[in-house]
Amino acid sequence: MKSYHLTTFGCQMNEHDSERMKGMLESIGYAEAPDREGADLILFNTCSIREKADNRLVGHLGEAKRLKTEDPERVIGIGGCWSQSMKEQVFELFPFVDVAFGPGQVHKLAEFLTSDSLTAQGYFEFEGFTGHLPMKREREFQAWVQISVGCNCACSYCIVPSTRGREVSRPSGEILAEVERLAADGVREVTLLGQNVCSYGRDLPKGAKTSFAELLSSVDAIDGLERIRYTSPHPKDIREDVIRAHAELASVCEHIHLPLQSGSSRVLKAMRRTYNQERYLDRVATIRDLVPDCAVTTDIIVGFPGETDADFEETMEVVEQVRYDSAFTFVFSPRRGTLAAELEGQLPHPVKRERMDRLVGAVQRHATDRAQRFVGRTMEVLVEGPSRTDPAKLRGRTRHNKTINFAGVAAPGELTEVEVTSATSTTLAGEERLLARLG
Ligand code: 5AD
Ligand code: SF4
């Protein structure tokens, strides 16, 4: 039997594509190897969102090259966004690579491996979904479900539209059938995936059009499923019906990740985000109004070209107003082929660094403050396994998407009640309510 080793970089979309790659490889007789050394096929599912992602990959490729030299029969494959962004150049830069493919060509990997001649091949069309491929889930009780591929936005800093192509929605019937199968198979929590989930369905043919809010409602109606999450909505497209779903549909979790990117309307315009500060804050006000306890998290970029001190202060003001439960913060990274990479006014590193430090300070302060509201409450937790910091304890996640470490006896995949005893910016601590389990 042949074996494979797969390393995944990047977002949840990539994690999910990797599950499809694994499923597909196992369906053609490959078994997973614990390390690269022992694998006939060494695969990378790559990301290109920021420069750091590129650099990390290059480090790993060194080992692949050495192993290929030791045994030229080994097959080296590079899939995903970095591969798509480089296309045939992958082979110029790394001649030891046998097969390169973009996110829309995962299915071609099996074709390549089962073909007679293994001469170097690149596959970079945008052909669509991995949804029909077999899947090997990381966890039995949690699953990702792709609802659309690609992105029609034109954010000037972002490489994704060029690596994942135009947006194509998957017909809702197909999505629901998949979620039904997953629920019947023991999945308690699904995360619906799309680059811009709130524009889901707009491209479907007349008669088959379904809005994202309607999709949420149909998924919520599926028996056995306890939790629905999704990522990511776009502030320009999230409507009241979607926000309302968090209040009205039992399985839709109390968490919305609403990427801000910048608090300055001027910078937002240069980013081509098509909303301004006022509109963003208006969406947050609707969330606070309809789902008061909802966790709100975000992505923020500092140091966009031309960002002035005053622009940055506006980002800080939005952070002060919204009081995020947590935020991913990024230093602007120029990406090949994007408009922003060519803009004048690229900022010196120390300025970016200083702004980042201030931003992170504020984000952490609010995250810590906001988390205190959970202390003393008994919360529903989906158990994920042993705690990473203390194996005597369990780790799970609340509906608000907070990681919680707690003393208890529940098994992975179970929903249980945990009393929260303390909270930091990133994690909660608590004790399982064993009596509640008996009752
Ligand atoms: N530089 C820095 N951060 C970026 N992101 C996307 N492109 C870039 C870039 N060129 C961030 C955005 C996005 C998140 C996934 O990554 O904040 O929401
Ligand atoms: Fe995901 Fe974007 Fe990275 Fe592609 S480039 S893997 S879409 S984060």
Short mmCIF file of C-alpha atoms and ligand atoms in Angstrom, two decimals:
data_model
loop_
_atom_site.label_atom_id
_atom_site.label_comp_id
_atom_site.label_asym_id
_atom_site.label_seq_id
_atom_site.Cartn_x
_atom_site.Cartn_y
_atom_site.Cartn_z
CA MET A 1 0.00 0.00 0.00
CA LYS A 2 1.25 3.48 -0.79
CA SER A 3 1.38 6.18 1.83
CA TYR A 4 1.00 9.96 1.93
CA HIS A 5 1.87 12.82 4.25
CA LEU A 6 -0.01 16.09 4.00
CA THR A 7 0.85 19.42 5.63
CA THR A 8 -1.82 22.12 5.66
CA PHE A 9 -1.28 25.87 5.90
CA GLY A 10 -3.81 28.67 5.98
CA CYS A 11 -7.50 29.01 6.68
CA GLN A 12 -10.38 26.69 7.46
CA MET A 13 -11.14 26.49 3.77
CA ASN A 14 -7.75 24.88 3.30
CA GLU A 15 -8.21 22.60 6.32
CA HIS A 16 -11.39 21.43 4.69
CA ASP A 17 -9.84 20.96 1.25
CA SER A 18 -7.20 18.85 3.01
CA GLU A 19 -9.91 16.62 4.48
CA ARG A 20 -11.13 16.09 0.93
CA MET A 21 -7.60 15.37 -0.30
CA LYS A 22 -7.16 12.77 2.43
CA GLY A 23 -10.51 11.17 1.70
CA MET A 24 -9.70 11.05 -1.99
CA LEU A 25 -6.23 9.58 -1.46
CA GLU A 26 -7.58 6.89 0.84
CA SER A 27 -10.23 6.01 -1.73
CA ILE A 28 -7.48 5.23 -4.24
CA GLY A 29 -5.55 3.09 -1.77
CA TYR A 30 -3.18 5.47 0.00
CA ALA A 31 -2.73 5.37 3.79
CA GLU A 32 -1.67 8.30 5.95
CA ALA A 33 2.00 8.20 7.08
CA PRO A 34 2.96 9.71 10.45
CA ASP A 35 5.90 11.66 8.98
CA ARG A 36 7.33 12.78 5.64
CA GLU A 37 10.23 10.37 5.86
CA GLY A 38 7.91 7.39 5.65
CA ALA A 39 5.68 8.70 2.86
CA ASP A 40 5.64 7.84 -0.86
CA LEU A 41 3.68 10.99 -1.54
CA ILE A 42 4.56 14.26 0.20
CA LEU A 43 1.88 16.90 -0.13
CA PHE A 44 1.51 20.51 0.91
CA ASN A 45 -1.76 22.43 0.90
CA THR A 46 -0.50 25.98 0.81
CA CYS A 47 -1.59 29.51 1.70
CA SER A 48 -0.46 32.82 0.33
CA ILE A 49 -2.43 35.34 2.34
CA ARG A 50 0.62 37.08 3.81
CA GLU A 51 4.33 36.95 3.16
CA LYS A 52 4.91 34.93 6.30
CA ALA A 53 2.77 32.14 4.86
CA ASP A 54 5.06 31.96 1.81
CA ASN A 55 8.18 31.88 3.96
CA ARG A 56 6.93 29.08 6.15
CA LEU A 57 6.29 26.93 3.12
CA VAL A 58 9.79 27.43 1.74
CA GLY A 59 11.23 26.14 5.04
CA HIS A 60 9.24 22.91 4.76
CA LEU A 61 10.10 22.39 1.11
CA GLY A 62 13.78 22.02 2.04
CA GLU A 63 13.01 18.72 3.74
CA ALA A 64 10.87 17.55 0.83
CA LYS A 65 13.73 18.25 -1.54
CA ARG A 66 16.16 16.22 0.54
CA LEU A 67 13.76 13.28 0.72
CA LYS A 68 13.14 13.43 -3.01
CA THR A 69 16.90 13.32 -3.64
CA GLU A 70 17.23 10.29 -1.37
CA ASP A 71 14.42 8.50 -3.18
CA PRO A 72 13.50 9.93 -6.59
CA GLU A 73 10.44 7.63 -6.71
CA ARG A 74 8.80 9.78 -4.07
CA VAL A 75 6.13 12.12 -5.41
CA ILE A 76 6.06 15.73 -4.20
CA GLY A 77 2.85 17.70 -4.66
CA ILE A 78 1.93 21.30 -3.87
CA GLY A 79 -1.73 22.31 -3.79
CA GLY A 80 -3.61 25.37 -2.58
CA CYS A 81 -3.36 29.12 -2.88
CA TRP A 82 0.40 29.63 -3.03
CA SER A 83 0.59 27.10 -5.82
CA GLN A 84 -2.25 28.83 -7.67
CA SER A 85 -0.59 32.22 -7.30
CA MET A 86 2.71 30.91 -8.75
CA LYS A 87 1.31 28.53 -11.36
CA GLU A 88 4.04 27.07 -13.62
CA GLN A 89 6.68 29.06 -11.75
CA VAL A 90 6.36 26.47 -8.98
CA PHE A 91 8.38 24.11 -11.18
CA GLU A 92 11.01 26.74 -12.01
CA LEU A 93 11.56 27.58 -8.36
CA PHE A 94 11.34 24.02 -7.08
CA PRO A 95 12.24 21.59 -9.87
CA PHE A 96 11.82 18.58 -7.57
CA VAL A 97 8.04 19.13 -7.45
CA ASP A 98 6.03 16.58 -9.45
CA VAL A 99 2.55 17.98 -9.31
CA ALA A 100 1.16 21.44 -8.54
CA PHE A 101 -2.50 22.36 -8.38
CA GLY A 102 -4.77 25.17 -7.26
CA PRO A 103 -7.71 25.01 -4.82
CA GLY A 104 -10.12 24.39 -7.71
CA GLN A 105 -8.23 21.33 -8.91
CA VAL A 106 -8.04 19.06 -5.90
CA HIS A 107 -9.79 16.28 -7.83
CA LYS A 108 -7.00 16.29 -10.43
CA LEU A 109 -4.57 14.94 -7.86
CA ALA A 110 -6.12 11.46 -7.97
CA GLU A 111 -6.12 11.56 -11.76
CA PHE A 112 -2.44 12.47 -11.75
CA LEU A 113 -1.50 9.75 -9.28
CA THR A 114 -3.37 7.03 -11.12
CA SER A 115 -2.09 8.01 -14.58
CA ASP A 116 0.75 6.08 -16.21
CA SER A 117 3.29 8.83 -16.64
CA LEU A 118 4.28 10.87 -13.65
CA THR A 119 5.94 13.75 -15.46
CA ALA A 120 5.61 17.11 -13.76
CA GLN A 121 2.10 18.53 -14.16
CA GLY A 122 0.35 21.72 -13.14
CA TYR A 123 -3.44 22.15 -12.80
CA PHE A 124 -4.68 25.68 -12.28
CA GLU A 125 -8.24 25.98 -13.66
CA PHE A 126 -11.03 27.20 -11.40
CA GLU A 127 -13.31 24.21 -11.62
CA GLY A 128 -15.16 24.37 -8.41
CA PHE A 129 -16.05 22.27 -5.47
CA THR A 130 -14.38 19.61 -3.48
CA GLY A 131 -17.89 18.85 -2.13
CA HIS A 132 -18.38 15.70 -4.17
CA LEU A 133 -15.07 14.17 -3.13
CA PRO A 134 -14.79 11.70 -0.26
CA MET A 135 -13.78 13.30 3.04
CA LYS A 136 -11.73 12.23 6.02
CA ARG A 137 -12.89 14.31 9.01
CA GLU A 138 -10.42 15.42 11.64
CA ARG A 139 -13.04 15.10 14.40
CA GLU A 140 -16.08 12.85 14.35
CA PHE A 141 -18.43 15.40 15.82
CA GLN A 142 -17.39 18.58 14.01
CA ALA A 143 -17.45 19.24 10.30
CA TRP A 144 -16.82 21.96 7.78
CA VAL A 145 -19.28 22.37 4.97
CA GLN A 146 -18.37 24.38 1.92
CA ILE A 147 -21.28 26.52 0.73
CA SER A 148 -19.47 28.52 -1.92
CA VAL A 149 -16.07 28.83 -3.53
CA GLY A 150 -14.28 31.92 -4.74
CA CYS A 151 -14.85 35.57 -4.04
CA ASN A 152 -16.30 38.44 -6.09
CA CYS A 153 -14.90 41.15 -3.84
CA ALA A 154 -11.99 43.24 -5.01
CA CYS A 155 -10.29 44.10 -1.71
CA SER A 156 -7.12 45.77 -2.89
CA TYR A 157 -4.82 43.98 -0.43
CA CYS A 158 -6.14 40.47 -0.95
CA ILE A 159 -4.72 37.66 -3.05
CA VAL A 160 -7.73 35.35 -2.59
CA PRO A 161 -9.84 36.42 -5.58
CA SER A 162 -6.89 35.49 -7.77
CA THR A 163 -6.25 32.16 -6.03
CA ARG A 164 -9.83 30.97 -5.64
CA GLY A 165 -11.57 32.60 -8.59
CA ARG A 166 -15.09 34.02 -8.99
CA GLU A 167 -17.75 33.15 -6.46
CA VAL A 168 -19.82 30.07 -7.19
CA SER A 169 -22.53 28.97 -4.73
CA ARG A 170 -23.30 25.33 -4.21
CA PRO A 171 -26.98 24.48 -4.69
CA SER A 172 -28.73 24.46 -1.32
CA GLY A 173 -30.12 20.95 -1.86
CA GLU A 174 -26.60 19.60 -2.11
CA ILE A 175 -25.51 21.43 1.04
CA LEU A 176 -28.52 20.21 3.03
CA ALA A 177 -28.05 16.63 1.86
CA GLU A 178 -24.44 16.80 3.02
CA VAL A 179 -25.37 18.24 6.42
CA GLU A 180 -28.07 15.57 6.85
CA ARG A 181 -25.53 12.87 6.13
CA LEU A 182 -23.10 14.43 8.59
CA ALA A 183 -25.71 14.75 11.33
CA ALA A 184 -26.72 11.10 10.83
CA ASP A 185 -23.04 10.25 11.13
CA GLY A 186 -22.75 11.85 14.58
CA VAL A 187 -21.73 15.41 13.72
CA ARG A 188 -23.00 17.90 16.32
CA GLU A 189 -21.45 21.11 14.99
CA VAL A 190 -21.01 22.35 11.43
CA THR A 191 -19.13 25.40 10.22
CA LEU A 192 -20.43 26.71 6.91
CA LEU A 193 -17.53 27.94 4.80
CA GLY A 194 -17.33 30.59 2.12
CA GLN A 195 -15.13 33.60 1.41
CA ASN A 196 -18.22 35.79 1.76
CA VAL A 197 -21.03 33.66 3.14
CA CYS A 198 -23.55 36.52 3.15
CA SER A 199 -23.53 36.78 -0.62
CA TYR A 200 -24.36 33.07 -0.80
CA GLY A 201 -26.97 32.13 -3.39
CA ARG A 202 -27.02 35.29 -5.45
CA ASP A 203 -25.46 33.51 -8.40
CA LEU A 204 -27.80 30.51 -8.28
CA PRO A 205 -30.27 30.20 -11.17
CA LYS A 206 -33.74 31.72 -10.83
CA GLY A 207 -36.01 29.35 -8.99
CA ALA A 208 -33.08 27.88 -7.07
CA LYS A 209 -32.08 31.14 -5.36
CA THR A 210 -31.66 30.79 -1.62
CA SER A 211 -30.41 33.52 0.67
CA PHE A 212 -27.86 32.84 3.37
CA ALA A 213 -30.49 33.44 6.07
CA GLU A 214 -32.79 30.88 4.40
CA LEU A 215 -29.92 28.42 4.22
CA LEU A 216 -29.26 28.89 7.96
CA SER A 217 -32.87 28.21 8.69
CA SER A 218 -32.92 24.98 6.64
CA VAL A 219 -29.70 23.77 8.25
CA ASP A 220 -31.10 24.58 11.69
CA ALA A 221 -34.09 22.33 10.96
CA ILE A 222 -31.87 19.27 10.50
CA ASP A 223 -32.26 16.76 13.33
CA GLY A 224 -29.32 15.93 15.55
CA LEU A 225 -27.31 19.03 14.76
CA GLU A 226 -26.68 21.19 17.83
CA ARG A 227 -24.48 24.01 16.59
CA ILE A 228 -24.08 26.02 13.43
CA ARG A 229 -21.18 28.39 12.82
CA TYR A 230 -20.10 30.12 9.66
CA THR A 231 -17.16 32.10 8.37
CA SER A 232 -16.85 34.74 7.13
CA PRO A 233 -19.60 37.28 6.62
CA HIS A 234 -18.75 40.57 4.89
CA PRO A 235 -19.93 43.79 6.58
CA LYS A 236 -21.28 45.03 3.25
CA ASP A 237 -23.54 41.99 2.83
CA ILE A 238 -24.62 40.91 6.32
CA ARG A 239 -28.29 41.76 6.67
CA GLU A 240 -30.69 41.89 9.55
CA ASP A 241 -32.19 38.50 8.62
CA VAL A 242 -28.82 36.81 9.21
CA ILE A 243 -28.28 38.62 12.52
CA ARG A 244 -31.82 37.71 13.56
CA ALA A 245 -31.03 34.05 12.84
CA HIS A 246 -28.59 34.12 15.77
CA ALA A 247 -31.43 35.10 18.07
CA GLU A 248 -34.15 32.92 16.61
CA LEU A 249 -32.58 29.68 15.42
CA ALA A 250 -31.63 27.34 18.25
CA SER A 251 -28.49 25.94 16.64
CA VAL A 252 -26.96 29.15 15.33
CA CYS A 253 -24.23 30.08 17.83
CA GLU A 254 -23.90 33.44 19.57
CA HIS A 255 -20.79 34.48 17.72
CA ILE A 256 -20.25 36.68 14.67
CA HIS A 257 -16.85 37.21 13.11
CA LEU A 258 -17.20 40.51 11.31
CA PRO A 259 -13.94 41.59 9.64
CA LEU A 260 -13.33 45.33 10.11
CA GLN A 261 -9.91 45.63 8.39
CA SER A 262 -9.74 49.37 9.18
CA GLY A 263 -11.80 51.86 11.17
CA SER A 264 -10.97 54.72 8.82
CA SER A 265 -13.49 55.29 6.04
CA ARG A 266 -10.70 56.73 3.91
CA VAL A 267 -8.58 53.60 4.26
CA LEU A 268 -11.63 51.36 3.79
CA LYS A 269 -12.18 53.09 0.47
CA ALA A 270 -8.58 52.52 -0.58
CA MET A 271 -9.03 48.90 0.49
CA ARG A 272 -12.15 48.73 -1.72
CA ARG A 273 -14.19 47.30 1.09
CA THR A 274 -17.35 49.16 -0.05
CA TYR A 275 -18.51 50.07 3.45
CA ASN A 276 -17.47 52.90 5.74
CA GLN A 277 -17.01 53.24 9.46
CA GLU A 278 -20.59 54.36 10.02
CA ARG A 279 -22.08 51.44 8.16
CA TYR A 280 -19.86 48.99 10.00
CA LEU A 281 -20.83 50.41 13.38
CA ASP A 282 -24.44 50.31 12.31
CA ARG A 283 -24.17 46.55 11.69
CA VAL A 284 -22.60 46.09 15.11
CA ALA A 285 -25.43 48.11 16.67
CA THR A 286 -27.96 45.77 15.04
CA ILE A 287 -26.07 42.78 16.46
CA ARG A 288 -26.03 44.31 19.94
CA ASP A 289 -29.68 45.14 19.65
CA LEU A 290 -30.96 41.77 18.40
CA VAL A 291 -28.43 39.42 20.05
CA PRO A 292 -27.17 41.31 23.11
CA ASP A 293 -24.89 38.57 24.40
CA CYS A 294 -23.34 37.76 21.00
CA ALA A 295 -19.56 37.46 20.83
CA VAL A 296 -18.20 39.74 18.13
CA THR A 297 -14.73 39.12 16.73
CA THR A 298 -12.84 40.65 13.84
CA ASP A 299 -9.81 40.91 11.56
CA ILE A 300 -7.84 44.16 11.43
CA ILE A 301 -4.96 45.17 9.17
CA VAL A 302 -2.54 47.89 10.34
CA GLY A 303 -0.12 49.77 8.14
CA PHE A 304 -2.10 49.77 4.91
CA PRO A 305 -0.29 52.03 2.40
CA GLY A 306 -1.07 55.67 3.13
CA GLU A 307 -2.56 54.95 6.57
CA THR A 308 -1.94 58.11 8.62
CA ASP A 309 -1.80 58.47 12.40
CA ALA A 310 -5.32 59.91 12.21
CA ASP A 311 -6.56 56.90 10.21
CA PHE A 312 -5.07 54.55 12.74
CA GLU A 313 -6.72 56.48 15.58
CA GLU A 314 -10.05 55.82 13.90
CA THR A 315 -9.34 52.10 13.95
CA MET A 316 -8.55 52.43 17.65
CA GLU A 317 -11.82 54.29 18.18
CA VAL A 318 -13.84 51.53 16.53
CA VAL A 319 -12.03 48.99 18.71
CA GLU A 320 -12.94 51.05 21.80
CA GLN A 321 -16.57 51.31 20.72
CA VAL A 322 -17.17 47.74 19.63
CA ARG A 323 -15.19 46.08 22.42
CA TYR A 324 -14.41 42.91 20.50
CA ASP A 325 -14.38 39.54 22.23
CA SER A 326 -11.23 38.87 20.26
CA ALA A 327 -9.50 40.03 17.11
CA PHE A 328 -6.94 38.76 14.65
CA THR A 329 -4.53 41.57 13.90
CA PHE A 330 -2.25 41.67 10.87
CA VAL A 331 0.48 43.93 9.61
CA PHE A 332 -0.20 44.80 5.98
CA SER A 333 1.77 42.52 3.69
CA PRO A 334 2.09 43.42 0.01
CA ARG A 335 0.92 40.50 -2.14
CA ARG A 336 1.91 39.85 -5.73
CA GLY A 337 -0.65 40.93 -8.26
CA THR A 338 -2.73 43.03 -5.83
CA LEU A 339 -3.45 46.74 -6.23
CA ALA A 340 -2.34 47.66 -2.74
CA ALA A 341 1.12 46.21 -3.31
CA GLU A 342 1.67 48.89 -5.96
CA LEU A 343 0.29 51.83 -3.97
CA GLU A 344 2.46 54.70 -2.89
CA GLY A 345 2.90 55.41 0.79
CA GLN A 346 4.07 51.97 1.93
CA LEU A 347 4.84 52.44 5.62
CA PRO A 348 8.16 51.80 7.34
CA HIS A 349 8.29 48.73 9.52
CA PRO A 350 8.72 50.55 12.88
CA VAL A 351 5.51 52.53 12.28
CA LYS A 352 3.59 49.35 11.53
CA ARG A 353 5.10 47.69 14.58
CA GLU A 354 4.19 50.52 16.92
CA ARG A 355 0.61 50.68 15.69
CA MET A 356 0.33 46.92 15.98
CA ASP A 357 1.54 46.99 19.60
CA ARG A 358 -1.01 49.60 20.55
CA LEU A 359 -3.79 47.77 18.76
CA VAL A 360 -2.94 44.43 20.36
CA GLY A 361 -2.90 46.10 23.79
CA ALA A 362 -6.40 47.47 23.28
CA VAL A 363 -7.74 44.24 21.80
CA GLN A 364 -6.43 42.21 24.73
CA ARG A 365 -7.80 44.63 27.29
CA HIS A 366 -11.29 44.36 25.81
CA ALA A 367 -11.06 40.60 25.30
CA THR A 368 -10.19 40.19 29.00
CA ASP A 369 -12.97 42.54 30.10
CA ARG A 370 -15.58 41.00 27.86
CA ALA A 371 -14.71 37.47 28.99
CA GLN A 372 -15.49 38.38 32.60
CA ARG A 373 -19.21 38.38 31.80
CA PHE A 374 -19.06 34.60 31.58
CA VAL A 375 -17.61 34.10 35.08
CA GLY A 376 -20.25 32.65 37.38
CA ARG A 377 -22.40 31.49 34.47
CA THR A 378 -23.13 27.89 33.58
CA MET A 379 -22.47 27.42 29.90
CA GLU A 380 -23.08 24.73 27.31
CA VAL A 381 -19.75 23.28 26.22
CA LEU A 382 -18.98 20.93 23.33
CA VAL A 383 -16.15 18.75 24.62
CA GLU A 384 -13.21 18.49 22.22
CA GLY A 385 -10.70 16.39 24.19
CA PRO A 386 -8.07 16.70 26.92
CA SER A 387 -6.85 20.18 27.84
CA ARG A 388 -3.63 21.15 26.09
CA THR A 389 -2.16 22.72 29.20
CA ASP A 390 -3.29 20.19 31.81
CA PRO A 391 -4.07 16.66 30.59
CA ALA A 392 -6.03 15.97 33.78
CA LYS A 393 -8.61 18.46 32.54
CA LEU A 394 -10.88 18.61 29.53
CA ARG A 395 -11.05 21.19 26.78
CA GLY A 396 -14.14 22.35 24.97
CA ARG A 397 -15.77 25.30 23.34
CA THR A 398 -18.73 27.43 24.33
CA ARG A 399 -21.33 28.63 21.85
CA HIS A 400 -19.55 32.01 21.98
CA ASN A 401 -16.51 30.20 20.57
CA LYS A 402 -14.47 30.56 23.74
CA THR A 403 -12.09 27.74 24.56
CA ILE A 404 -12.70 26.45 28.07
CA ASN A 405 -10.51 24.17 30.19
CA PHE A 406 -12.44 22.39 32.90
CA ALA A 407 -12.47 19.57 35.42
CA GLY A 408 -15.02 16.98 34.39
CA VAL A 409 -15.80 13.55 33.03
CA ALA A 410 -17.59 14.15 29.73
CA ALA A 411 -16.37 12.46 26.54
CA PRO A 412 -15.26 14.23 23.35
CA GLY A 413 -18.29 15.08 21.24
CA GLU A 414 -20.60 15.41 24.23
CA LEU A 415 -22.42 18.59 25.13
CA THR A 416 -22.23 19.36 28.81
CA GLU A 417 -22.85 22.15 31.29
CA VAL A 418 -19.80 23.87 32.74
CA GLU A 419 -19.70 26.48 35.46
CA VAL A 420 -17.21 29.18 34.54
CA THR A 421 -14.89 30.11 37.42
CA SER A 422 -12.38 32.45 35.72
CA ALA A 423 -11.56 34.04 32.39
CA THR A 424 -8.55 35.45 30.56
CA SER A 425 -8.48 37.18 27.17
CA THR A 426 -8.28 33.85 25.35
CA THR A 427 -9.64 31.08 27.57
CA LEU A 428 -12.15 30.30 30.27
CA ALA A 429 -11.71 27.90 33.15
CA GLY A 430 -14.43 26.01 34.97
CA GLU A 431 -15.95 22.87 36.41
CA GLU A 432 -18.41 20.53 34.83
CA ARG A 433 -21.76 20.46 36.61
CA LEU A 434 -21.88 16.75 37.27
CA LEU A 435 -25.17 16.97 39.10
CA ALA A 436 -26.68 18.58 36.06
CA ARG A 437 -25.58 15.52 34.08
CA LEU A 438 -27.36 13.19 36.50
CA GLY A 439 -30.48 15.31 36.45
N1 5AD B 1 -1.84 41.81 4.46
C1 5AD B 1 -2.22 41.65 5.75
N2 5AD B 1 -3.35 41.01 6.11
C2 5AD B 1 -4.13 40.51 5.14
N3 5AD B 1 -5.29 39.83 5.18
C3 5AD B 1 -5.66 39.53 3.92
N4 5AD B 1 -4.76 40.02 3.04
C4 5AD B 1 -3.79 40.63 3.77
C5 5AD B 1 -2.59 41.31 3.45
N5 5AD B 1 -2.20 41.48 2.18
C6 5AD B 1 -6.01 39.54 6.42
C7 5AD B 1 -7.40 40.17 6.42
C8 5AD B 1 -8.31 38.99 6.24
C9 5AD B 1 -7.53 37.90 6.93
C10 5AD B 1 -7.93 36.52 6.59
O1 5AD B 1 -6.20 38.14 6.55
O2 5AD B 1 -7.60 40.76 7.68
O3 5AD B 1 -9.59 39.18 6.81
FE1 SF4 B 2 -7.20 30.48 2.83
FE2 SF4 B 2 -6.63 32.83 1.73
FE3 SF4 B 2 -4.65 31.30 2.62
FE4 SF4 B 2 -6.04 30.65 0.44
S1 SF4 B 2 -4.73 32.45 0.68
S2 SF4 B 2 -5.47 29.29 2.14
S3 SF4 B 2 -8.10 31.33 0.95
S4 SF4 B 2 -6.21 32.23 3.87
#
